[in-house]
mmCIF file of C-alpha atoms and ligand atoms in Angstrom:
data_model
loop_
_atom_site.group_PDB
_atom_site.id
_atom_site.type_symbol
_atom_site.label_atom_id
_atom_site.label_comp_id
_atom_site.label_asym_id
_atom_site.label_seq_id
_atom_site.Cartn_x
_atom_site.Cartn_y
_atom_site.Cartn_z
ATOM 1 C CA MET A 1 -17.907 -44.696 -29.573
ATOM 2 C CA LYS A 2 -20.118 -42.313 -27.636
ATOM 3 C CA PRO A 3 -19.407 -42.563 -23.887
ATOM 4 C CA GLN A 4 -22.400 -44.087 -22.096
ATOM 5 C CA PRO A 5 -23.901 -42.169 -19.205
ATOM 6 C CA GLY A 6 -22.823 -43.592 -15.832
ATOM 7 C CA ASN A 7 -25.328 -44.485 -13.109
ATOM 8 C CA LYS A 8 -25.053 -40.986 -11.712
ATOM 9 C CA GLU A 9 -26.086 -39.436 -15.030
ATOM 10 C CA PHE A 10 -29.017 -41.861 -15.360
ATOM 11 C CA GLU A 11 -30.073 -40.910 -11.823
ATOM 12 C CA LEU A 12 -29.751 -37.260 -12.729
ATOM 13 C CA ILE A 13 -31.842 -37.676 -15.891
ATOM 14 C CA ALA A 14 -34.496 -39.558 -13.883
ATOM 15 C CA TRP A 15 -34.497 -36.701 -11.357
ATOM 16 C CA ILE A 16 -34.824 -34.098 -14.144
ATOM 17 C CA ARG A 17 -37.603 -36.106 -15.789
ATOM 18 C CA GLU A 18 -39.679 -36.277 -12.591
ATOM 19 C CA ARG A 19 -39.689 -32.513 -12.263
ATOM 20 C CA ALA A 20 -39.705 -31.402 -15.874
ATOM 21 C CA ALA A 21 -42.123 -28.612 -16.764
ATOM 22 C CA THR A 22 -44.718 -29.633 -19.362
ATOM 23 C CA HIS A 23 -46.704 -28.125 -22.236
ATOM 24 C CA PRO A 24 -49.829 -29.530 -23.956
ATOM 25 C CA HIS A 25 -48.033 -29.714 -27.339
ATOM 26 C CA VAL A 26 -45.438 -32.130 -25.956
ATOM 27 C CA ARG A 27 -46.788 -35.633 -26.571
ATOM 28 C CA VAL A 28 -43.529 -37.316 -25.569
ATOM 29 C CA GLY A 29 -40.918 -35.447 -23.536
ATOM 30 C CA ILE A 30 -37.894 -36.704 -21.616
ATOM 31 C CA GLY A 31 -37.451 -40.504 -21.695
ATOM 32 C CA ASP A 32 -37.477 -41.502 -25.332
ATOM 33 C CA ASP A 33 -34.931 -41.082 -28.117
ATOM 34 C CA ALA A 34 -36.506 -37.862 -29.315
ATOM 35 C CA ALA A 35 -39.337 -35.645 -28.118
ATOM 36 C CA ALA A 36 -42.644 -35.696 -30.022
ATOM 37 C CA LEU A 37 -44.479 -32.377 -30.340
ATOM 38 C CA ASP A 38 -47.990 -31.875 -31.691
ATOM 39 C CA TRP A 39 -48.073 -28.751 -33.779
ATOM 40 C CA PRO A 40 -51.184 -26.848 -34.821
ATOM 41 C CA ALA A 41 -51.668 -26.943 -38.591
ATOM 42 C CA LYS A 42 -50.370 -23.869 -40.465
ATOM 43 C CA SER A 43 -48.645 -22.361 -37.435
ATOM 44 C CA CYS A 44 -45.030 -21.332 -37.825
ATOM 45 C CA SER A 45 -42.434 -22.654 -35.377
ATOM 46 C CA LEU A 46 -39.503 -20.550 -34.209
ATOM 47 C CA VAL A 47 -36.315 -22.110 -32.905
ATOM 48 C CA ALA A 48 -33.534 -20.377 -30.967
ATOM 49 C CA ALA A 49 -30.256 -21.778 -29.596
ATOM 50 C CA ASP A 50 -27.742 -20.177 -27.278
ATOM 51 C CA MET A 51 -24.851 -21.522 -25.223
ATOM 52 C CA LEU A 52 -23.227 -20.310 -21.992
ATOM 53 C CA LEU A 53 -19.634 -21.252 -21.173
ATOM 54 C CA GLU A 54 -17.963 -21.101 -17.776
ATOM 55 C CA GLY A 55 -15.002 -18.741 -17.949
ATOM 56 C CA VAL A 56 -16.448 -16.925 -20.984
ATOM 57 C CA HIS A 57 -20.037 -15.968 -20.106
ATOM 58 C CA PHE A 58 -19.971 -16.532 -16.322
ATOM 59 C CA THR A 59 -17.771 -17.631 -13.442
ATOM 60 C CA PHE A 60 -18.628 -19.347 -10.136
ATOM 61 C CA PRO A 61 -18.782 -17.122 -8.069
ATOM 62 C CA PRO A 62 -20.348 -14.587 -8.476
ATOM 63 C CA ALA A 63 -22.863 -16.639 -10.504
ATOM 64 C CA THR A 64 -24.575 -19.597 -8.855
ATOM 65 C CA PRO A 65 -25.464 -22.790 -10.795
ATOM 66 C CA ARG A 66 -29.141 -21.931 -10.360
ATOM 67 C CA GLN A 67 -28.650 -18.514 -11.932
ATOM 68 C CA VAL A 68 -26.671 -20.005 -14.823
ATOM 69 C CA GLY A 69 -29.400 -22.564 -15.554
ATOM 70 C CA ARG A 70 -32.051 -19.877 -15.426
ATOM 71 C CA LYS A 71 -30.054 -17.531 -17.652
ATOM 72 C CA ALA A 72 -29.302 -20.281 -20.212
ATOM 73 C CA LEU A 73 -33.054 -20.551 -20.794
ATOM 74 C CA ALA A 74 -33.782 -16.832 -20.317
ATOM 75 C CA VAL A 75 -31.506 -15.756 -23.203
ATOM 76 C CA ASN A 76 -33.363 -18.176 -25.487
ATOM 77 C CA LEU A 77 -36.757 -16.944 -24.296
ATOM 78 C CA SER A 78 -35.580 -13.407 -25.010
ATOM 79 C CA ASP A 79 -34.786 -14.474 -28.606
ATOM 80 C CA LEU A 80 -38.218 -16.082 -28.961
ATOM 81 C CA ALA A 81 -39.823 -12.950 -27.486
ATOM 82 C CA ALA A 82 -37.962 -10.858 -30.074
ATOM 83 C CA MET A 83 -39.808 -12.806 -32.788
ATOM 84 C CA ALA A 84 -43.148 -12.474 -30.904
ATOM 85 C CA ALA A 85 -43.311 -16.216 -30.233
ATOM 86 C CA GLN A 86 -45.036 -18.179 -27.493
ATOM 87 C CA PRO A 87 -42.454 -20.599 -26.013
ATOM 88 C CA VAL A 88 -43.445 -24.288 -26.207
ATOM 89 C CA ALA A 89 -40.435 -26.443 -25.315
ATOM 90 C CA ALA A 90 -36.755 -26.288 -24.416
ATOM 91 C CA PHE A 91 -33.940 -28.815 -24.925
ATOM 92 C CA VAL A 92 -30.869 -28.663 -22.715
ATOM 93 C CA THR A 93 -27.410 -29.966 -23.513
ATOM 94 C CA VAL A 94 -24.924 -29.834 -20.651
ATOM 95 C CA ALA A 95 -21.236 -30.607 -20.368
ATOM 96 C CA LEU A 96 -20.891 -31.014 -16.622
ATOM 97 C CA SER A 97 -17.516 -30.519 -15.005
ATOM 98 C CA ARG A 98 -15.966 -33.156 -12.727
ATOM 99 C CA ALA A 99 -14.406 -30.217 -10.888
ATOM 100 C CA HIS A 100 -17.823 -29.118 -9.558
ATOM 101 C CA ASP A 101 -19.942 -30.395 -6.726
ATOM 102 C CA PRO A 102 -22.388 -33.056 -8.059
ATOM 103 C CA GLU A 103 -25.240 -30.873 -6.744
ATOM 104 C CA CYS A 104 -24.279 -28.271 -9.347
ATOM 105 C CA ALA A 105 -26.180 -30.133 -12.098
ATOM 106 C CA ARG A 106 -29.349 -30.332 -10.043
ATOM 107 C CA GLU A 107 -29.203 -26.650 -9.098
ATOM 108 C CA LEU A 108 -28.613 -25.748 -12.732
ATOM 109 C CA HIS A 109 -31.711 -27.682 -13.753
ATOM 110 C CA GLU A 110 -33.763 -26.183 -10.945
ATOM 111 C CA GLY A 111 -32.986 -22.689 -12.221
ATOM 112 C CA LEU A 112 -33.909 -23.751 -15.720
ATOM 113 C CA ASN A 113 -37.043 -25.632 -14.793
ATOM 114 C CA ASP A 114 -38.313 -22.796 -12.556
ATOM 115 C CA LEU A 115 -38.200 -20.391 -15.471
ATOM 116 C CA ALA A 116 -39.757 -22.982 -17.814
ATOM 117 C CA SER A 117 -42.676 -23.387 -15.374
ATOM 118 C CA GLU A 118 -43.008 -19.612 -14.983
ATOM 119 C CA PHE A 119 -43.357 -19.200 -18.755
ATOM 120 C CA GLY A 120 -45.424 -22.351 -19.326
ATOM 121 C CA LEU A 121 -43.045 -24.220 -21.620
ATOM 122 C CA ALA A 122 -41.904 -27.831 -21.369
ATOM 123 C CA LEU A 123 -38.429 -29.093 -20.625
ATOM 124 C CA ALA A 124 -38.713 -31.772 -23.294
ATOM 125 C CA GLY A 125 -35.247 -33.286 -23.674
ATOM 126 C CA GLY A 126 -31.525 -32.786 -23.816
ATOM 127 C CA ASP A 127 -28.196 -34.490 -23.407
ATOM 128 C CA THR A 128 -25.971 -34.913 -20.362
ATOM 129 C CA ASN A 129 -22.202 -35.338 -20.517
ATOM 130 C CA VAL A 130 -19.444 -35.141 -17.930
ATOM 131 C CA TRP A 131 -15.841 -34.121 -18.604
ATOM 132 C CA ASP A 132 -12.788 -32.538 -17.004
ATOM 133 C CA GLY A 133 -13.336 -29.192 -18.716
ATOM 134 C CA PRO A 134 -15.462 -26.283 -17.447
ATOM 135 C CA LEU A 135 -19.270 -26.236 -17.420
ATOM 136 C CA ALA A 136 -21.045 -25.613 -20.713
ATOM 137 C CA VAL A 137 -24.798 -25.408 -21.129
ATOM 138 C CA SER A 138 -26.625 -25.007 -24.406
ATOM 139 C CA VAL A 139 -30.381 -24.550 -24.667
ATOM 140 C CA THR A 140 -32.526 -24.849 -27.773
ATOM 141 C CA ALA A 141 -35.984 -23.341 -27.384
ATOM 142 C CA ILE A 142 -38.889 -23.802 -29.737
ATOM 143 C CA GLY A 143 -41.922 -21.551 -29.907
ATOM 144 C CA GLU A 144 -45.069 -20.863 -31.852
ATOM 145 C CA ALA A 145 -45.355 -17.653 -33.834
ATOM 146 C CA HIS A 146 -48.043 -15.095 -33.011
ATOM 147 C CA GLU A 147 -51.018 -15.324 -35.365
ATOM 148 C CA ARG A 148 -49.766 -12.172 -37.117
ATOM 149 C CA GLY A 149 -46.540 -14.055 -37.932
ATOM 150 C CA PRO A 150 -42.973 -13.690 -36.661
ATOM 151 C CA ALA A 151 -41.607 -10.185 -36.001
ATOM 152 C CA LEU A 152 -38.424 -9.855 -38.072
ATOM 153 C CA ARG A 153 -35.478 -7.470 -38.002
ATOM 154 C CA SER A 154 -36.125 -6.721 -41.665
ATOM 155 C CA GLY A 155 -39.641 -5.258 -41.439
ATOM 156 C CA GLY A 156 -38.780 -1.677 -40.402
ATOM 157 C CA ARG A 157 -40.116 1.150 -42.622
ATOM 158 C CA ALA A 158 -39.036 4.782 -42.929
ATOM 159 C CA GLY A 159 -41.349 6.855 -40.706
ATOM 160 C CA ASP A 160 -41.783 4.070 -38.105
ATOM 161 C CA TRP A 161 -41.493 4.969 -34.451
ATOM 162 C CA ILE A 162 -38.611 3.249 -32.662
ATOM 163 C CA MET A 163 -39.754 1.995 -29.261
ATOM 164 C CA VAL A 164 -38.181 0.123 -26.382
ATOM 165 C CA THR A 165 -39.411 -1.761 -23.303
ATOM 166 C CA GLY A 166 -38.124 -1.071 -19.786
ATOM 167 C CA SER A 167 -34.907 0.840 -19.078
ATOM 168 C CA LEU A 168 -31.394 0.420 -20.398
ATOM 169 C CA GLY A 169 -27.787 0.234 -19.218
ATOM 170 C CA GLY A 170 -25.751 -1.234 -16.393
ATOM 171 C CA SER A 171 -26.962 -4.799 -16.810
ATOM 172 C CA LEU A 172 -23.578 -6.499 -16.488
ATOM 173 C CA ALA A 173 -23.119 -4.864 -13.095
ATOM 174 C CA GLY A 174 -26.613 -5.825 -12.044
ATOM 175 C CA HIS A 175 -29.483 -7.854 -13.342
ATOM 176 C CA HIS A 176 -28.015 -9.817 -16.301
ATOM 177 C CA LEU A 177 -28.191 -13.066 -14.296
ATOM 178 C CA ASP A 178 -31.744 -12.455 -13.131
ATOM 179 C CA PHE A 179 -33.484 -10.619 -15.943
ATOM 180 C CA THR A 180 -37.039 -11.481 -16.963
ATOM 181 C CA PRO A 181 -37.345 -12.191 -20.689
ATOM 182 C CA ARG A 182 -39.973 -9.936 -22.273
ATOM 183 C CA VAL A 183 -42.119 -12.794 -23.605
ATOM 184 C CA ARG A 184 -45.421 -11.555 -22.181
ATOM 185 C CA GLU A 185 -44.755 -7.996 -23.304
ATOM 186 C CA ALA A 186 -43.863 -9.098 -26.853
ATOM 187 C CA LEU A 187 -47.105 -11.071 -27.149
ATOM 188 C CA ALA A 188 -49.181 -8.267 -25.628
ATOM 189 C CA ILE A 189 -47.676 -5.742 -28.065
ATOM 190 C CA ALA A 190 -48.236 -8.140 -30.999
ATOM 191 C CA ASP A 191 -51.880 -8.554 -29.884
ATOM 192 C CA ALA A 192 -52.372 -4.783 -29.730
ATOM 193 C CA VAL A 193 -50.624 -3.518 -32.881
ATOM 194 C CA GLU A 194 -48.829 -4.570 -36.054
ATOM 195 C CA LEU A 195 -45.137 -4.936 -35.221
ATOM 196 C CA HIS A 196 -42.999 -3.948 -38.201
ATOM 197 C CA SER A 197 -39.624 -5.051 -36.806
ATOM 198 C CA MET A 198 -38.227 -6.256 -33.492
ATOM 199 C CA ILE A 199 -34.981 -7.414 -31.838
ATOM 200 C CA ASP A 200 -33.928 -8.061 -28.249
ATOM 201 C CA ILE A 201 -31.141 -5.873 -26.897
ATOM 202 C CA SER A 202 -28.312 -8.259 -26.129
ATOM 203 C CA ASP A 203 -25.317 -6.340 -27.544
ATOM 204 C CA GLY A 204 -26.456 -2.813 -26.615
ATOM 205 C CA LEU A 205 -29.042 -0.384 -27.988
ATOM 206 C CA ALA A 206 -26.702 1.152 -30.595
ATOM 207 C CA ALA A 207 -25.436 -2.208 -31.885
ATOM 208 C CA ASP A 208 -28.840 -3.884 -31.982
ATOM 209 C CA LEU A 209 -30.582 -0.890 -33.581
ATOM 210 C CA HIS A 210 -27.980 -1.188 -36.369
ATOM 211 C CA HIS A 211 -29.092 -4.791 -36.983
ATOM 212 C CA ILE A 212 -32.632 -3.515 -37.655
ATOM 213 C CA LEU A 213 -31.286 -0.706 -39.854
ATOM 214 C CA ASP A 214 -29.080 -3.089 -41.869
ATOM 215 C CA GLU A 215 -31.803 -5.701 -42.342
ATOM 216 C CA SER A 216 -34.535 -3.144 -43.084
ATOM 217 C CA SER A 217 -32.329 -0.902 -45.312
ATOM 218 C CA VAL A 218 -33.294 2.256 -43.422
ATOM 219 C CA GLY A 219 -31.620 4.890 -41.229
ATOM 220 C CA ALA A 220 -32.678 6.283 -37.862
ATOM 221 C CA VAL A 221 -32.723 9.284 -35.598
ATOM 222 C CA LEU A 222 -32.688 8.663 -31.843
ATOM 223 C CA PHE A 223 -33.717 11.332 -29.315
ATOM 224 C CA ALA A 224 -31.100 11.230 -26.531
ATOM 225 C CA ASP A 225 -33.377 12.667 -23.862
ATOM 226 C CA ARG A 226 -36.066 10.036 -24.479
ATOM 227 C CA ILE A 227 -33.839 6.988 -23.977
ATOM 228 C CA PRO A 228 -34.975 5.372 -20.699
ATOM 229 C CA VAL A 229 -31.861 5.064 -18.561
ATOM 230 C CA ASN A 230 -31.731 2.512 -15.758
ATOM 231 C CA LYS A 231 -32.257 4.584 -12.615
ATOM 232 C CA GLU A 232 -29.441 2.880 -10.694
ATOM 233 C CA LEU A 233 -27.032 4.298 -13.290
ATOM 234 C CA ARG A 234 -28.100 7.857 -12.563
ATOM 235 C CA ASP A 235 -26.716 7.532 -9.029
ATOM 236 C CA SER A 236 -23.564 5.578 -9.849
ATOM 237 C CA ALA A 237 -20.240 7.401 -10.064
ATOM 238 C CA ASP A 238 -18.515 6.263 -13.239
ATOM 239 C CA ASP A 239 -16.411 7.846 -15.985
ATOM 240 C CA ARG A 240 -19.098 6.993 -18.583
ATOM 241 C CA SER A 241 -22.361 8.901 -18.666
ATOM 242 C CA PRO A 242 -25.652 7.065 -18.001
ATOM 243 C CA LEU A 243 -26.601 7.734 -21.666
ATOM 244 C CA ASP A 244 -23.356 6.110 -22.795
ATOM 245 C CA HIS A 245 -24.194 3.018 -20.728
ATOM 246 C CA ALA A 246 -27.754 2.932 -22.078
ATOM 247 C CA LEU A 247 -26.461 3.062 -25.680
ATOM 248 C CA GLY A 248 -23.522 0.723 -25.338
ATOM 249 C CA ASP A 249 -24.048 -1.810 -22.556
ATOM 250 C CA GLY A 250 -25.052 -5.313 -23.567
ATOM 251 C CA GLU A 251 -27.351 -7.802 -21.880
ATOM 252 C CA ASP A 252 -30.292 -5.492 -21.166
ATOM 253 C CA PHE A 253 -32.582 -8.060 -22.825
ATOM 254 C CA GLU A 254 -35.236 -5.406 -23.424
ATOM 255 C CA LEU A 255 -37.170 -5.335 -26.710
ATOM 256 C CA LEU A 256 -36.415 -2.783 -29.411
ATOM 257 C CA PHE A 257 -39.187 -2.581 -31.999
ATOM 258 C CA THR A 258 -40.715 -0.376 -34.658
ATOM 259 C CA VAL A 259 -44.365 0.354 -35.422
ATOM 260 C CA SER A 260 -46.332 2.919 -37.427
ATOM 261 C CA PRO A 261 -46.769 6.293 -35.646
ATOM 262 C CA THR A 262 -50.504 5.545 -35.270
ATOM 263 C CA ASP A 263 -49.719 2.238 -33.557
ATOM 264 C CA GLY A 264 -46.996 3.889 -31.467
ATOM 265 C CA ASN A 265 -49.491 6.456 -30.182
ATOM 266 C CA LYS A 266 -51.927 3.650 -29.431
ATOM 267 C CA LEU A 267 -49.298 1.790 -27.375
ATOM 268 C CA LEU A 268 -48.537 4.930 -25.350
ATOM 269 C CA SER A 269 -52.177 5.874 -24.761
ATOM 270 C CA HIS A 270 -53.339 2.296 -24.004
ATOM 271 C CA PRO A 271 -50.280 0.420 -22.711
ATOM 272 C CA PRO A 272 -50.815 -3.340 -23.280
ATOM 273 C CA CYS A 273 -48.325 -4.340 -20.552
ATOM 274 C CA ASP A 274 -47.032 -3.163 -17.168
ATOM 275 C CA VAL A 275 -43.457 -2.682 -18.357
ATOM 276 C CA ARG A 276 -42.892 0.888 -19.547
ATOM 277 C CA LEU A 277 -42.804 1.498 -23.303
ATOM 278 C CA SER A 278 -40.800 4.470 -24.603
ATOM 279 C CA HIS A 279 -40.778 6.186 -27.987
ATOM 280 C CA ILE A 280 -37.072 6.871 -28.513
ATOM 281 C CA GLY A 281 -36.718 7.720 -32.194
ATOM 282 C CA GLU A 282 -37.797 7.232 -35.777
ATOM 283 C CA LEU A 283 -36.680 5.276 -38.814
ATOM 284 C CA THR A 284 -35.617 7.419 -41.774
ATOM 285 C CA GLU A 285 -34.984 6.936 -45.495
ATOM 286 C CA GLY A 286 -31.362 6.317 -46.283
ATOM 287 C CA GLY A 287 -28.567 4.917 -44.184
ATOM 288 C CA GLY A 288 -26.898 6.090 -41.015
ATOM 289 C CA CYS A 289 -28.007 6.690 -37.488
ATOM 290 C CA THR A 290 -28.145 10.088 -35.812
ATOM 291 C CA LEU A 291 -28.386 10.820 -32.112
ATOM 292 C CA ARG A 292 -30.231 14.109 -31.489
ATOM 293 C CA MET A 293 -29.176 15.695 -28.205
ATOM 294 C CA ALA A 294 -31.486 17.722 -25.939
ATOM 295 C CA ASP A 295 -29.746 20.977 -26.986
ATOM 296 C CA GLY A 296 -30.601 20.311 -30.657
ATOM 297 C CA SER A 297 -27.089 19.237 -31.689
ATOM 298 C CA SER A 298 -26.570 15.901 -33.458
ATOM 299 C CA GLN A 299 -23.994 13.128 -33.261
ATOM 300 C CA LEU A 300 -23.403 10.172 -35.526
ATOM 301 C CA LEU A 301 -24.359 7.028 -33.663
ATOM 302 C CA GLY A 302 -22.181 4.048 -34.566
ATOM 303 C CA ARG A 303 -22.567 0.461 -33.473
ATOM 304 C CA MET A 304 -20.534 0.972 -30.330
ATOM 305 C CA GLY A 305 -22.244 4.225 -29.285
ATOM 306 C CA TRP A 306 -21.655 7.736 -30.540
ATOM 307 C CA GLU A 307 -18.589 8.305 -32.695
ATOM 308 C CA HIS A 308 -18.111 11.961 -33.639
ATOM 309 C CA SER A 309 -19.958 15.249 -34.082
ATOM 310 C CA MET A 310 -21.695 16.005 -37.352
HETATM 311 P P1 ADP B 1 -30.013 -41.255 -25.791
HETATM 312 O O1 ADP B 1 -28.796 -42.084 -25.533
HETATM 313 O O2 ADP B 1 -31.111 -41.949 -26.520
HETATM 314 O O3 ADP B 1 -29.675 -39.901 -26.355
HETATM 315 P P2 ADP B 1 -30.018 -40.208 -23.123
HETATM 316 O O4 ADP B 1 -29.693 -41.188 -22.053
HETATM 317 O O5 ADP B 1 -28.967 -39.249 -23.569
HETATM 318 O O6 ADP B 1 -30.662 -41.000 -24.332
HETATM 319 O O7 ADP B 1 -31.263 -39.344 -22.645
HETATM 320 C C1 ADP B 1 -32.422 -39.951 -22.135
HETATM 321 C C2 ADP B 1 -33.570 -38.966 -22.146
HETATM 322 O O8 ADP B 1 -33.259 -37.893 -21.278
HETATM 323 C C3 ADP B 1 -33.821 -38.345 -23.522
HETATM 324 O O9 ADP B 1 -35.229 -38.176 -23.642
HETATM 325 C C4 ADP B 1 -33.136 -37.004 -23.425
HETATM 326 O O10 ADP B 1 -33.753 -36.062 -24.271
HETATM 327 C C5 ADP B 1 -33.294 -36.666 -21.953
HETATM 328 N N1 ADP B 1 -32.207 -35.843 -21.371
HETATM 329 C C6 ADP B 1 -30.894 -36.173 -21.254
HETATM 330 N N2 ADP B 1 -30.211 -35.202 -20.637
HETATM 331 C C7 ADP B 1 -31.094 -34.218 -20.357
HETATM 332 C C8 ADP B 1 -31.012 -32.942 -19.752
HETATM 333 N N3 ADP B 1 -29.845 -32.468 -19.282
HETATM 334 N N4 ADP B 1 -32.133 -32.197 -19.631
HETATM 335 C C9 ADP B 1 -33.303 -32.657 -20.105
HETATM 336 N N5 ADP B 1 -33.462 -33.847 -20.687
HETATM 337 C C10 ADP B 1 -32.371 -34.629 -20.829
HETATM 338 MG MG1 MG B 2 -28.580 -38.507 -25.561
#
């Protein structure tokens, strides 16, 4: 038998319900057995799910419950952004820990709900459980595709420019708990040009570029001196170079995408968003990924960063 929520969980759900962010597509949100969403005819829905586990993806401290709630939604919004989708609603399943302060659940939801309000999507349902294990939070986010359709990993073409938003590297030491998902940028880029392929950088530039290459059956050349390196990395003393961090570090949550050279030029000459866009390489016929250094030499770029000289 499924354990029934205690009074405290009912109180918590009532508290969440009072504050829940809304969206016009959500006809029925929190409070019934399932949410009811109105969906425009012919539009394509995109659904992403991601889970964060205490002890695996975060620990308290340094993370706060508010940051964890925010991040649990942010990683899903980053996945929706990577498909060029407008977020509509999120569903939150939590396994709360008896070991934590009861306020933890409220703070977690505040972090989540703040980001939902910021991006105009509804918090439309979920499930609340309590156990003796650590905290787990899983979010499912649903969005509406851009009118040009979803941006896939598989749409890259030889000759495409490879472009990236923002700057890369050093996220785990810095902003991975507070990053802003590139939803607005993805939609602005999709409005301006025809996206051929796109992915969000969660595992690192080298690893995520390989997903596009695999799915699109193409190769790539990256220009080392054009990769935008997070400026904090340039000043940090570390045994890995800033470029190495930019290629290998996960959790940047920037967008990596490919467009025709004409569209790439258009994005650089008329930027559709405030976040910097950089042209960092090109897709090529045939497999493999090459990193071209500033001195003209080349390295093979594997999934984990560069591997050996060519
Ligand atoms: P049921 O037993 O029918 O699943 P619940 O008591 O689990 O009902 O949930 C009641 C309502 O609260 C449902 O609409 C559900 O989607 C919502 N809900 C439960 N937990 C959460 C949560 N953590 N965040 C958002 N909505 C939630
Ligand atoms: Mg339930």
